[in-house]
Each structure stands twice: as C-alpha cells, then as structure tokens.
Amino acid sequence: MNRLFFLEFGTIGYAFGYLMMILLRDRLILTVLLILTSFVGSASYPAVMALLSEISSIKNRGRSMGIFWSAASLGWAISVAFTGFIISELGGGYFFGLCSLFYFTSLALVHLGLRVKGKRASEAKKGDVGFPPRLFFGLGMPFLVFLFGSVIFFMSDFTKNVYVPMFYAFELGLGMITATLLLSLTSWLEIPLNVVFGHLSDRLGRKAILLAAYALCGVYMLINSMISSFEEALFTMSLYGFVWGAFSGASSAFASELVDEDKRGLAMGLFNSSWNIASILAPVSIGMLSQSYGYRSMFSSMGFLMLLACFIIVFGVRKKA
C-alpha cells in the first residue's frame, strides 16, 4: 500500500460518513458514526503530509507546507465564520451535506492531480518491523524532543481556540460574537503568513523559524494575561496569526526531515497525533488551572511553558534540517 491509498481511503471515509449523517436523527447513532468517520478519515492526514514532503524538494519544502497550511487556514476561517449560520438557519443536514460535497471534491482533485506526480514518491518503502515501542524510539531523540515540544505548542493552540475566546467573551465582556470574530481573524492572517514563513524556513532553516513561533506564542500568552480592552484583544489575537504562520510550514517540513525516509509515515502520524494528545492533556491540566486561579494565571503559566519549550528545542534538537 502507498501514501495515496491512505489519503484516498481517509477522504472517502469522511465523504461517505458525512453523507450518511444527513439521514440520521438519533443522537447516539450520530455520535457513533461521527467517531467512526473521524477514525477512518484520520488516515488521510499523515499520508498527505508525508506525500507532500516527498513530492517537494528540500529547498522548497517549507513553502510547499506553507501553501498546504494556508489552504487549511482558509477552510478554518470560512468554517468559523459560517458554520453557526448554516446550522442555525438551514439545519444540520445542510451542514453535513456541504462537508460531504467538499470531501468528494477533494477526493477528485487528489485522484486526478496527485496520482501521476506522486506515484513514485507515494510508494512506502519497507522499514524496520517490530514492536511499536521499538519503532517509536527508533525515530531518534531529535524527533522525539521535537514531538514533545509540539505537544506543548498544541496545548497553547488549544488554549487559543477554547479558553481565550471564553476569556474575551465573559471576563473582558466582549460577547461571544466578537470573540468568535477575533478567533476567525487569526485564520485570515495565517493564509499569507503560512506561505511567507514557510519560504523563510527554506532560507533561514526550520529550527530558527520554529523557535520564533514558540517564542511568539509565549509572548502571545503573556500579553493575554494583561489585556483589558477590545483594542488590546484585537492586537493580541492578530499576533497569533504570526505564531501559526511561523509554526505550520516549518514544523511540518521539520518533522519529515528529522527522520529517515522509511520512517516518515510514522513520524507524520505521530506529529499529527500530538494535537490530539494536547487536546486531551489541556482540559485536565491548564483547564483546571483556570478554574482554580483564573484565566490570567493560566495564560501566564502557558507563556512561561512555551518559553521553556524554546530551550528544550534549542538543546534537544541538534540535527540540522
């Protein structure tokens, strides 16, 4: 099996899963189907990132990853802006139908556009086969340290997506509509910045841009702990566009370059899973911190944690990419 198989398999899973949801009304069955759809669809993420790293040269891999994440940011911005309206005005069936249509369209584009160009690159080479812990530690210490840093970063990203809007809406008194619009703003800024920073990572190095992202994320969190007005919230949330712009393309390219080619699929799978791990860890750690000591203390803690992650990357990831 090759990368394209898993990419198309995951996309088909999403397309048919959402298509079936149009007909469902029972919440339990809908929930089970949503979980199964996400499980099958998850096969596409590491495959597409590994494939993209293989069909782009090392000289422009950062830019390629930046373009990929710019498309993702565009999708995120549109969904944040219009999903609520579609569900409230048209109903869940229309929403699921649109999702299914988008995935079928994506499948057609993947099949027609990548199959020829990616045929050789998509063939997965046979690597070491063994017990999962052996494969995990076989990825090497630089990648594992990078993976640990990614989990910390994605905990901050989870905070930005969940707790920062709640802080803006309720503690600053801006309301949910304004808080949601500010959240959407970052995605629009990310669209050009992903490409810019991806290109810079090709010129200045992945590690330098990744460290810039970590440092900016730390500053973003620390500023959030001190703001008190809409203007300050607008500036701070805009800053996150630079954070994600610097992180997305550089980190994706870096992950593919820290391991041997035959381990790239596993590495990209673990890198994608770091967001899910962070989404599990964040509510039971920083979420409890916010309940006990408030949002501002939580933001301060995350800010210092991100700055600590900078040192972890500096001293733990020595391999050049």
PDB file of C-alpha atoms in Angstrom:
ATOM      1  CA  MET A   1       0.000   0.000   0.000  1.00  0.00           C
ATOM      2  CA  ASN A   2       1.159   3.555  -0.662  1.00  0.00           C
ATOM      3  CA  ARG A   3       0.561   7.073   0.607  1.00  0.00           C
ATOM      4  CA  LEU A   4      -2.114   7.779  -1.987  1.00  0.00           C
ATOM      5  CA  PHE A   5      -4.134   4.766  -0.880  1.00  0.00           C
ATOM      6  CA  PHE A   6      -4.351   6.015   2.713  1.00  0.00           C
ATOM      7  CA  LEU A   7      -5.013   9.584   1.564  1.00  0.00           C
ATOM      8  CA  GLU A   8      -7.890   8.479  -0.655  1.00  0.00           C
ATOM      9  CA  PHE A   9      -9.155   5.960   1.924  1.00  0.00           C
ATOM     10  CA  GLY A  10      -9.380   8.646   4.612  1.00  0.00           C
ATOM     11  CA  THR A  11     -11.038  11.132   2.278  1.00  0.00           C
ATOM     12  CA  ILE A  12     -13.616   8.539   1.181  1.00  0.00           C
ATOM     13  CA  GLY A  13     -14.296   7.794   4.840  1.00  0.00           C
ATOM     14  CA  TYR A  14     -15.057  11.442   5.539  1.00  0.00           C
ATOM     15  CA  ALA A  15     -17.159  11.874   2.385  1.00  0.00           C
ATOM     16  CA  PHE A  16     -19.433   8.867   2.951  1.00  0.00           C
ATOM     17  CA  GLY A  17     -19.529   9.381   6.715  1.00  0.00           C
ATOM     18  CA  TYR A  18     -20.927  12.897   6.411  1.00  0.00           C
ATOM     19  CA  LEU A  19     -23.256  11.777   3.615  1.00  0.00           C
ATOM     20  CA  MET A  20     -24.786   9.156   5.936  1.00  0.00           C
ATOM     21  CA  MET A  21     -25.196  11.730   8.712  1.00  0.00           C
ATOM     22  CA  ILE A  22     -27.706  13.642   6.586  1.00  0.00           C
ATOM     23  CA  LEU A  23     -30.236  10.841   7.108  1.00  0.00           C
ATOM     24  CA  LEU A  24     -29.675  10.305  10.824  1.00  0.00           C
ATOM     25  CA  ARG A  25     -31.734  11.793  13.646  1.00  0.00           C
ATOM     26  CA  ASP A  26     -30.795   9.621  16.620  1.00  0.00           C
ATOM     27  CA  ARG A  27     -28.083  11.407  18.614  1.00  0.00           C
ATOM     28  CA  LEU A  28     -26.398   8.241  19.860  1.00  0.00           C
ATOM     29  CA  ILE A  29     -26.094   6.735  16.374  1.00  0.00           C
ATOM     30  CA  LEU A  30     -24.957  10.097  15.018  1.00  0.00           C
ATOM     31  CA  THR A  31     -22.255  10.321  17.685  1.00  0.00           C
ATOM     32  CA  VAL A  32     -21.022   6.790  16.974  1.00  0.00           C
ATOM     33  CA  LEU A  33     -20.917   7.470  13.233  1.00  0.00           C
ATOM     34  CA  LEU A  34     -19.047  10.739  13.805  1.00  0.00           C
ATOM     35  CA  ILE A  35     -16.405   8.909  15.848  1.00  0.00           C
ATOM     36  CA  LEU A  36     -16.051   6.184  13.214  1.00  0.00           C
ATOM     37  CA  THR A  37     -15.862   8.780  10.437  1.00  0.00           C
ATOM     38  CA  SER A  38     -13.112  10.659  12.259  1.00  0.00           C
ATOM     39  CA  PHE A  39     -11.238   7.406  12.903  1.00  0.00           C
ATOM     40  CA  VAL A  40     -11.280   6.366   9.235  1.00  0.00           C
ATOM     41  CA  GLY A  41     -10.682   9.887   7.989  1.00  0.00           C
ATOM     42  CA  SER A  42      -7.611  10.326  10.180  1.00  0.00           C
ATOM     43  CA  ALA A  43      -5.730   8.032   7.797  1.00  0.00           C
ATOM     44  CA  SER A  44      -5.528  10.916   5.331  1.00  0.00           C
ATOM     45  CA  TYR A  45      -3.569  13.393   7.465  1.00  0.00           C
ATOM     46  CA  PRO A  46      -0.188  11.685   7.932  1.00  0.00           C
ATOM     47  CA  ALA A  47      -0.424  10.338   4.376  1.00  0.00           C
ATOM     48  CA  VAL A  48      -0.933  13.729   2.747  1.00  0.00           C
ATOM     49  CA  MET A  49       1.843  15.362   4.765  1.00  0.00           C
ATOM     50  CA  ALA A  50       4.296  12.543   4.075  1.00  0.00           C
ATOM     51  CA  LEU A  51       3.332  12.611   0.402  1.00  0.00           C
ATOM     52  CA  LEU A  52       3.725  16.370   0.210  1.00  0.00           C
ATOM     53  CA  SER A  53       7.177  16.145   1.778  1.00  0.00           C
ATOM     54  CA  GLU A  54       8.193  13.585  -0.854  1.00  0.00           C
ATOM     55  CA  ILE A  55       6.928  15.362  -3.965  1.00  0.00           C
ATOM     56  CA  SER A  56       8.582  18.657  -2.961  1.00  0.00           C
ATOM     57  CA  SER A  57      12.325  19.203  -2.875  1.00  0.00           C
ATOM     58  CA  ILE A  58      14.073  20.042   0.376  1.00  0.00           C
ATOM     59  CA  LYS A  59      14.825  23.532  -0.992  1.00  0.00           C
ATOM     60  CA  ASN A  60      11.153  24.498  -1.230  1.00  0.00           C
ATOM     61  CA  ARG A  61       9.523  22.066   1.218  1.00  0.00           C
ATOM     62  CA  GLY A  62       8.790  24.810   3.724  1.00  0.00           C
ATOM     63  CA  ARG A  63       6.987  26.866   1.111  1.00  0.00           C
ATOM     64  CA  SER A  64       5.015  23.801  -0.034  1.00  0.00           C
ATOM     65  CA  MET A  65       3.957  23.044   3.531  1.00  0.00           C
ATOM     66  CA  GLY A  66       3.098  26.722   3.979  1.00  0.00           C
ATOM     67  CA  ILE A  67       0.790  26.640   0.957  1.00  0.00           C
ATOM     68  CA  PHE A  68      -0.823  23.476   2.309  1.00  0.00           C
ATOM     69  CA  TRP A  69      -1.480  25.118   5.685  1.00  0.00           C
ATOM     70  CA  SER A  70      -2.702  28.318   4.030  1.00  0.00           C
ATOM     71  CA  ALA A  71      -5.447  26.235   2.416  1.00  0.00           C
ATOM     72  CA  ALA A  72      -6.204  24.731   5.825  1.00  0.00           C
ATOM     73  CA  SER A  73      -6.377  28.203   7.387  1.00  0.00           C
ATOM     74  CA  LEU A  74      -8.760  29.331   4.654  1.00  0.00           C
ATOM     75  CA  GLY A  75     -11.025  26.366   5.389  1.00  0.00           C
ATOM     76  CA  TRP A  76     -10.852  27.057   9.124  1.00  0.00           C
ATOM     77  CA  ALA A  77     -11.635  30.764   8.650  1.00  0.00           C
ATOM     78  CA  ILE A  78     -14.651  30.040   6.464  1.00  0.00           C
ATOM     79  CA  SER A  79     -15.973  27.333   8.775  1.00  0.00           C
ATOM     80  CA  VAL A  80     -15.633  29.507  11.894  1.00  0.00           C
ATOM     81  CA  ALA A  81     -17.381  32.373  10.126  1.00  0.00           C
ATOM     82  CA  PHE A  82     -20.303  30.469   8.560  1.00  0.00           C
ATOM     83  CA  THR A  83     -20.866  27.146  10.347  1.00  0.00           C
ATOM     84  CA  GLY A  84     -23.039  28.660  13.060  1.00  0.00           C
ATOM     85  CA  PHE A  85     -25.201  30.414  10.478  1.00  0.00           C
ATOM     86  CA  ILE A  86     -25.610  27.288   8.330  1.00  0.00           C
ATOM     87  CA  ILE A  87     -26.632  25.104  11.269  1.00  0.00           C
ATOM     88  CA  SER A  88     -28.983  27.652  12.844  1.00  0.00           C
ATOM     89  CA  GLU A  89     -30.644  28.849   9.627  1.00  0.00           C
ATOM     90  CA  LEU A  90     -30.515  25.792   7.352  1.00  0.00           C
ATOM     91  CA  GLY A  91     -30.086  22.876   9.719  1.00  0.00           C
ATOM     92  CA  GLY A  92     -27.526  20.159  10.391  1.00  0.00           C
ATOM     93  CA  GLY A  93     -28.448  18.220   7.258  1.00  0.00           C
ATOM     94  CA  TYR A  94     -27.225  21.034   5.001  1.00  0.00           C
ATOM     95  CA  PHE A  95     -24.026  21.282   7.012  1.00  0.00           C
ATOM     96  CA  PHE A  96     -23.289  17.555   6.694  1.00  0.00           C
ATOM     97  CA  GLY A  97     -24.181  17.695   3.004  1.00  0.00           C
ATOM     98  CA  LEU A  98     -21.716  20.508   2.375  1.00  0.00           C
ATOM     99  CA  CYS A  99     -18.988  18.630   4.257  1.00  0.00           C
ATOM    100  CA  SER A 100     -19.627  15.525   2.164  1.00  0.00           C
ATOM    101  CA  LEU A 101     -19.579  17.551  -1.062  1.00  0.00           C
ATOM    102  CA  PHE A 102     -16.275  19.177  -0.126  1.00  0.00           C
ATOM    103  CA  TYR A 103     -14.670  15.816   0.638  1.00  0.00           C
ATOM    104  CA  PHE A 104     -15.894  14.259  -2.617  1.00  0.00           C
ATOM    105  CA  THR A 105     -14.462  17.262  -4.463  1.00  0.00           C
ATOM    106  CA  SER A 106     -11.195  16.867  -2.571  1.00  0.00           C
ATOM    107  CA  LEU A 107     -11.109  13.181  -3.486  1.00  0.00           C
ATOM    108  CA  ALA A 108     -11.488  14.002  -7.185  1.00  0.00           C
ATOM    109  CA  LEU A 109      -8.725  16.595  -7.030  1.00  0.00           C
ATOM    110  CA  VAL A 110      -6.406  14.223  -5.192  1.00  0.00           C
ATOM    111  CA  HIS A 111      -7.089  11.377  -7.600  1.00  0.00           C
ATOM    112  CA  LEU A 112      -6.589  13.472 -10.724  1.00  0.00           C
ATOM    113  CA  GLY A 113      -3.874  15.824  -9.555  1.00  0.00           C
ATOM    114  CA  LEU A 114      -1.562  13.736  -7.390  1.00  0.00           C
ATOM    115  CA  ARG A 115      -1.737  10.210  -8.732  1.00  0.00           C
ATOM    116  CA  VAL A 116       0.645  10.768 -11.640  1.00  0.00           C
ATOM    117  CA  LYS A 117       3.050  13.154  -9.933  1.00  0.00           C
ATOM    118  CA  GLY A 118       3.116  11.330  -6.635  1.00  0.00           C
ATOM    119  CA  LYS A 119       3.252   7.774  -7.918  1.00  0.00           C
ATOM    120  CA  ARG A 120       6.896   7.142  -7.200  1.00  0.00           C
ATOM    121  CA  ALA A 121       7.062   9.214  -4.050  1.00  0.00           C
ATOM    122  CA  SER A 122       3.931   7.644  -2.607  1.00  0.00           C
ATOM    123  CA  GLU A 123       5.306   4.135  -2.609  1.00  0.00           C
ATOM    124  CA  ALA A 124       6.072   3.423   1.027  1.00  0.00           C
ATOM    125  CA  LYS A 125       9.453   1.853   1.469  1.00  0.00           C
ATOM    126  CA  LYS A 126       9.772  -1.126   3.697  1.00  0.00           C
ATOM    127  CA  GLY A 127      11.282  -0.155   7.010  1.00  0.00           C
ATOM    128  CA  ASP A 128      12.007  -1.900  10.262  1.00  0.00           C
ATOM    129  CA  VAL A 129       9.145  -4.019  11.518  1.00  0.00           C
ATOM    130  CA  GLY A 130       8.890  -4.622  15.210  1.00  0.00           C
ATOM    131  CA  PHE A 131       7.013  -3.938  18.424  1.00  0.00           C
ATOM    132  CA  PRO A 132       5.616  -0.367  18.425  1.00  0.00           C
ATOM    133  CA  PRO A 133       7.924   0.914  21.234  1.00  0.00           C
ATOM    134  CA  ARG A 134      10.900  -0.152  19.142  1.00  0.00           C
ATOM    135  CA  LEU A 135       9.556   1.761  16.154  1.00  0.00           C
ATOM    136  CA  PHE A 136       8.796   4.768  18.340  1.00  0.00           C
ATOM    137  CA  PHE A 137      12.251   5.056  19.879  1.00  0.00           C
ATOM    138  CA  GLY A 138      13.814   4.199  16.527  1.00  0.00           C
ATOM    139  CA  LEU A 139      12.727   7.615  15.279  1.00  0.00           C
ATOM    140  CA  GLY A 140      15.634   9.151  17.179  1.00  0.00           C
ATOM    141  CA  MET A 141      15.957  11.575  20.063  1.00  0.00           C
ATOM    142  CA  PRO A 142      15.849  14.788  17.965  1.00  0.00           C
ATOM    143  CA  PHE A 143      12.426  13.865  16.591  1.00  0.00           C
ATOM    144  CA  LEU A 144      11.104  12.747  19.990  1.00  0.00           C
ATOM    145  CA  VAL A 145      12.172  16.027  21.592  1.00  0.00           C
ATOM    146  CA  PHE A 146      10.550  17.896  18.705  1.00  0.00           C
ATOM    147  CA  LEU A 147       7.385  15.826  19.242  1.00  0.00           C
ATOM    148  CA  PHE A 148       7.358  16.723  22.944  1.00  0.00           C
ATOM    149  CA  GLY A 149       7.705  20.400  22.067  1.00  0.00           C
ATOM    150  CA  SER A 150       4.851  20.060  19.567  1.00  0.00           C
ATOM    151  CA  VAL A 151       2.542  18.722  22.283  1.00  0.00           C
ATOM    152  CA  ILE A 152       3.327  21.770  24.426  1.00  0.00           C
ATOM    153  CA  PHE A 153       2.698  24.077  21.482  1.00  0.00           C
ATOM    154  CA  PHE A 154      -0.617  22.432  20.643  1.00  0.00           C
ATOM    155  CA  MET A 155      -1.704  22.799  24.269  1.00  0.00           C
ATOM    156  CA  SER A 156      -1.229  26.528  23.731  1.00  0.00           C
ATOM    157  CA  ASP A 157      -3.125  26.287  20.439  1.00  0.00           C
ATOM    158  CA  PHE A 158      -5.974  24.525  22.263  1.00  0.00           C
ATOM    159  CA  THR A 159      -5.943  27.354  24.789  1.00  0.00           C
ATOM    160  CA  LYS A 160      -6.194  29.887  21.959  1.00  0.00           C
ATOM    161  CA  ASN A 161      -9.136  28.081  20.362  1.00  0.00           C
ATOM    162  CA  VAL A 162     -11.114  27.379  23.566  1.00  0.00           C
ATOM    163  CA  TYR A 163     -10.105  29.414  26.603  1.00  0.00           C
ATOM    164  CA  VAL A 164      -9.009  32.692  25.011  1.00  0.00           C
ATOM    165  CA  PRO A 165     -12.402  33.261  23.289  1.00  0.00           C
ATOM    166  CA  MET A 166     -14.169  32.442  26.580  1.00  0.00           C
ATOM    167  CA  PHE A 167     -11.905  34.928  28.369  1.00  0.00           C
ATOM    168  CA  TYR A 168     -12.646  37.614  25.788  1.00  0.00           C
ATOM    169  CA  ALA A 169     -16.378  36.919  25.802  1.00  0.00           C
ATOM    170  CA  PHE A 170     -17.043  36.719  29.527  1.00  0.00           C
ATOM    171  CA  GLU A 171     -14.205  38.222  31.537  1.00  0.00           C
ATOM    172  CA  LEU A 172     -13.488  41.119  29.177  1.00  0.00           C
ATOM    173  CA  GLY A 173     -17.207  41.390  28.385  1.00  0.00           C
ATOM    174  CA  LEU A 174     -16.806  41.455  24.594  1.00  0.00           C
ATOM    175  CA  GLY A 175     -19.515  38.851  23.963  1.00  0.00           C
ATOM    176  CA  MET A 176     -19.381  35.566  22.040  1.00  0.00           C
ATOM    177  CA  ILE A 177     -19.938  37.122  18.601  1.00  0.00           C
ATOM    178  CA  THR A 178     -16.970  39.466  18.927  1.00  0.00           C
ATOM    179  CA  ALA A 179     -14.818  36.746  20.493  1.00  0.00           C
ATOM    180  CA  THR A 180     -15.618  34.384  17.623  1.00  0.00           C
ATOM    181  CA  LEU A 181     -14.859  37.040  15.019  1.00  0.00           C
ATOM    182  CA  LEU A 182     -11.494  37.705  16.677  1.00  0.00           C
ATOM    183  CA  LEU A 183     -10.769  33.979  16.554  1.00  0.00           C
ATOM    184  CA  SER A 184     -11.621  33.923  12.853  1.00  0.00           C
ATOM    185  CA  LEU A 185      -9.353  36.908  12.262  1.00  0.00           C
ATOM    186  CA  THR A 186      -6.232  34.879  13.020  1.00  0.00           C
ATOM    187  CA  SER A 187      -7.085  32.388  10.274  1.00  0.00           C
ATOM    188  CA  TRP A 188      -7.389  35.109   7.635  1.00  0.00           C
ATOM    189  CA  LEU A 189      -3.997  36.470   8.658  1.00  0.00           C
ATOM    190  CA  GLU A 190      -2.490  32.987   8.550  1.00  0.00           C
ATOM    191  CA  ILE A 191      -3.338  32.487   4.873  1.00  0.00           C
ATOM    192  CA  PRO A 192      -0.497  34.684   3.540  1.00  0.00           C
ATOM    193  CA  LEU A 193       1.756  34.300   6.605  1.00  0.00           C
ATOM    194  CA  ASN A 194       1.914  30.497   6.295  1.00  0.00           C
ATOM    195  CA  VAL A 195       3.491  30.865   2.858  1.00  0.00           C
ATOM    196  CA  VAL A 196       5.807  33.693   3.925  1.00  0.00           C
ATOM    197  CA  PHE A 197       7.205  31.835   6.936  1.00  0.00           C
ATOM    198  CA  GLY A 198       7.343  28.553   5.031  1.00  0.00           C
ATOM    199  CA  HIS A 199       9.519  30.292   2.444  1.00  0.00           C
ATOM    200  CA  LEU A 200      11.658  31.805   5.220  1.00  0.00           C
ATOM    201  CA  SER A 201      12.200  28.346   6.700  1.00  0.00           C
ATOM    202  CA  ASP A 202      13.665  27.287   3.343  1.00  0.00           C
ATOM    203  CA  ARG A 203      16.102  30.192   3.577  1.00  0.00           C
ATOM    204  CA  LEU A 204      16.853  30.538   7.302  1.00  0.00           C
ATOM    205  CA  GLY A 205      16.311  26.972   8.496  1.00  0.00           C
ATOM    206  CA  ARG A 206      13.374  25.116  10.044  1.00  0.00           C
ATOM    207  CA  LYS A 207      14.686  25.298  13.583  1.00  0.00           C
ATOM    208  CA  ALA A 208      15.112  29.082  13.582  1.00  0.00           C
ATOM    209  CA  ILE A 209      11.539  29.679  12.365  1.00  0.00           C
ATOM    210  CA  LEU A 210      10.155  27.062  14.758  1.00  0.00           C
ATOM    211  CA  LEU A 211      11.885  28.786  17.692  1.00  0.00           C
ATOM    212  CA  ALA A 212      10.448  32.106  16.540  1.00  0.00           C
ATOM    213  CA  ALA A 213       6.972  30.530  16.601  1.00  0.00           C
ATOM    214  CA  TYR A 214       7.489  29.176  20.123  1.00  0.00           C
ATOM    215  CA  ALA A 215       8.806  32.499  21.409  1.00  0.00           C
ATOM    216  CA  LEU A 216       5.952  34.457  19.794  1.00  0.00           C
ATOM    217  CA  CYS A 217       3.437  32.007  21.255  1.00  0.00           C
ATOM    218  CA  GLY A 218       4.931  32.580  24.714  1.00  0.00           C
ATOM    219  CA  VAL A 219       4.659  36.346  24.237  1.00  0.00           C
ATOM    220  CA  TYR A 220       1.073  35.935  22.965  1.00  0.00           C
ATOM    221  CA  MET A 221       0.071  34.084  26.117  1.00  0.00           C
ATOM    222  CA  LEU A 222       1.802  36.550  28.433  1.00  0.00           C
ATOM    223  CA  ILE A 223       0.113  39.521  26.727  1.00  0.00           C
ATOM    224  CA  ASN A 224      -3.273  37.830  27.110  1.00  0.00           C
ATOM    225  CA  SER A 225      -2.682  37.695  30.854  1.00  0.00           C
ATOM    226  CA  MET A 226      -2.510  41.515  30.933  1.00  0.00           C
ATOM    227  CA  ILE A 227      -5.058  42.820  28.399  1.00  0.00           C
ATOM    228  CA  SER A 228      -8.264  44.614  29.397  1.00  0.00           C
ATOM    229  CA  SER A 229      -9.859  46.103  26.240  1.00  0.00           C
ATOM    230  CA  PHE A 230     -11.111  45.251  22.768  1.00  0.00           C
ATOM    231  CA  GLU A 231      -8.207  47.059  21.096  1.00  0.00           C
ATOM    232  CA  GLU A 232      -5.684  45.040  23.091  1.00  0.00           C
ATOM    233  CA  ALA A 233      -7.569  41.807  22.332  1.00  0.00           C
ATOM    234  CA  LEU A 234      -7.565  42.675  18.620  1.00  0.00           C
ATOM    235  CA  PHE A 235      -3.807  43.260  18.626  1.00  0.00           C
ATOM    236  CA  THR A 236      -3.100  40.105  20.647  1.00  0.00           C
ATOM    237  CA  MET A 237      -5.257  37.804  18.546  1.00  0.00           C
ATOM    238  CA  SER A 238      -3.695  39.260  15.404  1.00  0.00           C
ATOM    239  CA  LEU A 239      -0.299  38.322  16.818  1.00  0.00           C
ATOM    240  CA  TYR A 240      -1.338  34.671  16.773  1.00  0.00           C
ATOM    241  CA  GLY A 241      -1.539  34.806  13.001  1.00  0.00           C
ATOM    242  CA  PHE A 242       2.248  35.218  13.054  1.00  0.00           C
ATOM    243  CA  VAL A 243       2.565  32.400  15.615  1.00  0.00           C
ATOM    244  CA  TRP A 244       0.739  29.841  13.488  1.00  0.00           C
ATOM    245  CA  GLY A 245       2.244  31.197  10.286  1.00  0.00           C
ATOM    246  CA  ALA A 246       5.738  30.541  11.632  1.00  0.00           C
ATOM    247  CA  PHE A 247       4.857  27.168  13.147  1.00  0.00           C
ATOM    248  CA  SER A 248       2.795  25.428  10.473  1.00  0.00           C
ATOM    249  CA  GLY A 249       5.032  25.127   7.432  1.00  0.00           C
ATOM    250  CA  ALA A 250       8.339  24.959   9.315  1.00  0.00           C
ATOM    251  CA  SER A 251       7.177  22.290  11.776  1.00  0.00           C
ATOM    252  CA  SER A 252       5.632  20.074   9.084  1.00  0.00           C
ATOM    253  CA  ALA A 253       8.781  20.202   6.977  1.00  0.00           C
ATOM    254  CA  PHE A 254      10.979  19.766  10.061  1.00  0.00           C
ATOM    255  CA  ALA A 255       9.073  16.647  11.161  1.00  0.00           C
ATOM    256  CA  SER A 256       9.656  14.998   7.788  1.00  0.00           C
ATOM    257  CA  GLU A 257      13.355  15.844   7.767  1.00  0.00           C
ATOM    258  CA  LEU A 258      14.268  14.708  11.278  1.00  0.00           C
ATOM    259  CA  VAL A 259      13.714  11.024  10.401  1.00  0.00           C
ATOM    260  CA  ASP A 260      14.802   8.616   7.699  1.00  0.00           C
ATOM    261  CA  GLU A 261      12.560   8.350   4.652  1.00  0.00           C
ATOM    262  CA  ASP A 262      11.296   4.880   5.537  1.00  0.00           C
ATOM    263  CA  LYS A 263      10.035   6.188   8.916  1.00  0.00           C
ATOM    264  CA  ARG A 264       8.411   9.325   7.525  1.00  0.00           C
ATOM    265  CA  GLY A 265       4.848   7.990   7.545  1.00  0.00           C
ATOM    266  CA  LEU A 266       5.075   7.018  11.221  1.00  0.00           C
ATOM    267  CA  ALA A 267       6.705  10.341  12.083  1.00  0.00           C
ATOM    268  CA  MET A 268       3.994  12.370  10.357  1.00  0.00           C
ATOM    269  CA  GLY A 269       1.315  10.260  12.018  1.00  0.00           C
ATOM    270  CA  LEU A 270       2.791  10.948  15.467  1.00  0.00           C
ATOM    271  CA  PHE A 271       3.199  14.631  14.658  1.00  0.00           C
ATOM    272  CA  ASN A 272      -0.479  14.871  13.670  1.00  0.00           C
ATOM    273  CA  SER A 273      -1.436  12.954  16.811  1.00  0.00           C
ATOM    274  CA  SER A 274       0.364  15.496  19.004  1.00  0.00           C
ATOM    275  CA  TRP A 275      -2.605  17.855  18.568  1.00  0.00           C
ATOM    276  CA  ASN A 276      -4.989  15.155  19.787  1.00  0.00           C
ATOM    277  CA  ILE A 277      -2.737  14.375  22.740  1.00  0.00           C
ATOM    278  CA  ALA A 278      -2.614  18.066  23.610  1.00  0.00           C
ATOM    279  CA  SER A 279      -6.421  18.262  23.361  1.00  0.00           C
ATOM    280  CA  ILE A 280      -6.647  15.518  25.990  1.00  0.00           C
ATOM    281  CA  LEU A 281      -3.996  16.978  28.285  1.00  0.00           C
ATOM    282  CA  ALA A 282      -5.067  20.624  28.110  1.00  0.00           C
ATOM    283  CA  PRO A 283      -8.520  20.384  29.778  1.00  0.00           C
ATOM    284  CA  VAL A 284      -7.222  18.281  32.692  1.00  0.00           C
ATOM    285  CA  SER A 285      -4.188  20.500  33.304  1.00  0.00           C
ATOM    286  CA  ILE A 286      -4.459  24.113  32.192  1.00  0.00           C
ATOM    287  CA  GLY A 287      -8.265  23.894  32.235  1.00  0.00           C
ATOM    288  CA  MET A 288      -8.213  23.017  35.938  1.00  0.00           C
ATOM    289  CA  LEU A 289      -5.639  25.759  36.466  1.00  0.00           C
ATOM    290  CA  SER A 290      -8.036  28.328  35.022  1.00  0.00           C
ATOM    291  CA  GLN A 291     -10.824  27.119  37.308  1.00  0.00           C
ATOM    292  CA  SER A 292      -8.628  27.347  40.398  1.00  0.00           C
ATOM    293  CA  TYR A 293      -6.644  30.525  39.717  1.00  0.00           C
ATOM    294  CA  GLY A 294      -8.356  32.240  36.785  1.00  0.00           C
ATOM    295  CA  TYR A 295      -7.682  32.800  33.103  1.00  0.00           C
ATOM    296  CA  ARG A 296      -4.831  35.264  33.589  1.00  0.00           C
ATOM    297  CA  SER A 297      -2.783  32.880  35.713  1.00  0.00           C
ATOM    298  CA  MET A 298      -3.375  30.139  33.174  1.00  0.00           C
ATOM    299  CA  PHE A 299      -2.155  32.356  30.321  1.00  0.00           C
ATOM    300  CA  SER A 300       0.946  33.332  32.296  1.00  0.00           C
ATOM    301  CA  SER A 301       1.737  29.681  33.001  1.00  0.00           C
ATOM    302  CA  MET A 302       1.348  28.731  29.346  1.00  0.00           C
ATOM    303  CA  GLY A 303       3.513  31.669  28.323  1.00  0.00           C
ATOM    304  CA  PHE A 304       6.408  30.591  30.527  1.00  0.00           C
ATOM    305  CA  LEU A 305       5.916  26.964  29.455  1.00  0.00           C
ATOM    306  CA  MET A 306       6.269  27.962  25.797  1.00  0.00           C
ATOM    307  CA  LEU A 307       9.459  29.892  26.557  1.00  0.00           C
ATOM    308  CA  LEU A 308      10.764  26.801  28.362  1.00  0.00           C
ATOM    309  CA  ALA A 309       9.907  24.771  25.248  1.00  0.00           C
ATOM    310  CA  CYS A 310      12.249  27.053  23.288  1.00  0.00           C
ATOM    311  CA  PHE A 311      15.177  25.884  25.412  1.00  0.00           C
ATOM    312  CA  ILE A 312      14.079  22.260  25.041  1.00  0.00           C
ATOM    313  CA  ILE A 313      14.197  22.598  21.250  1.00  0.00           C
ATOM    314  CA  VAL A 314      17.490  24.521  21.277  1.00  0.00           C
ATOM    315  CA  PHE A 315      19.348  21.892  23.303  1.00  0.00           C
ATOM    316  CA  GLY A 316      17.353  18.777  22.419  1.00  0.00           C
ATOM    317  CA  VAL A 317      17.077  19.027  18.635  1.00  0.00           C
ATOM    318  CA  ARG A 318      20.642  19.179  17.387  1.00  0.00           C
ATOM    319  CA  LYS A 319      20.149  17.615  13.961  1.00  0.00           C
ATOM    320  CA  LYS A 320      20.132  20.154  11.157  1.00  0.00           C
ATOM    321  CA  ALA A 321      17.327  20.214   8.623  1.00  0.00           C
TER     322      ALA A 321
END
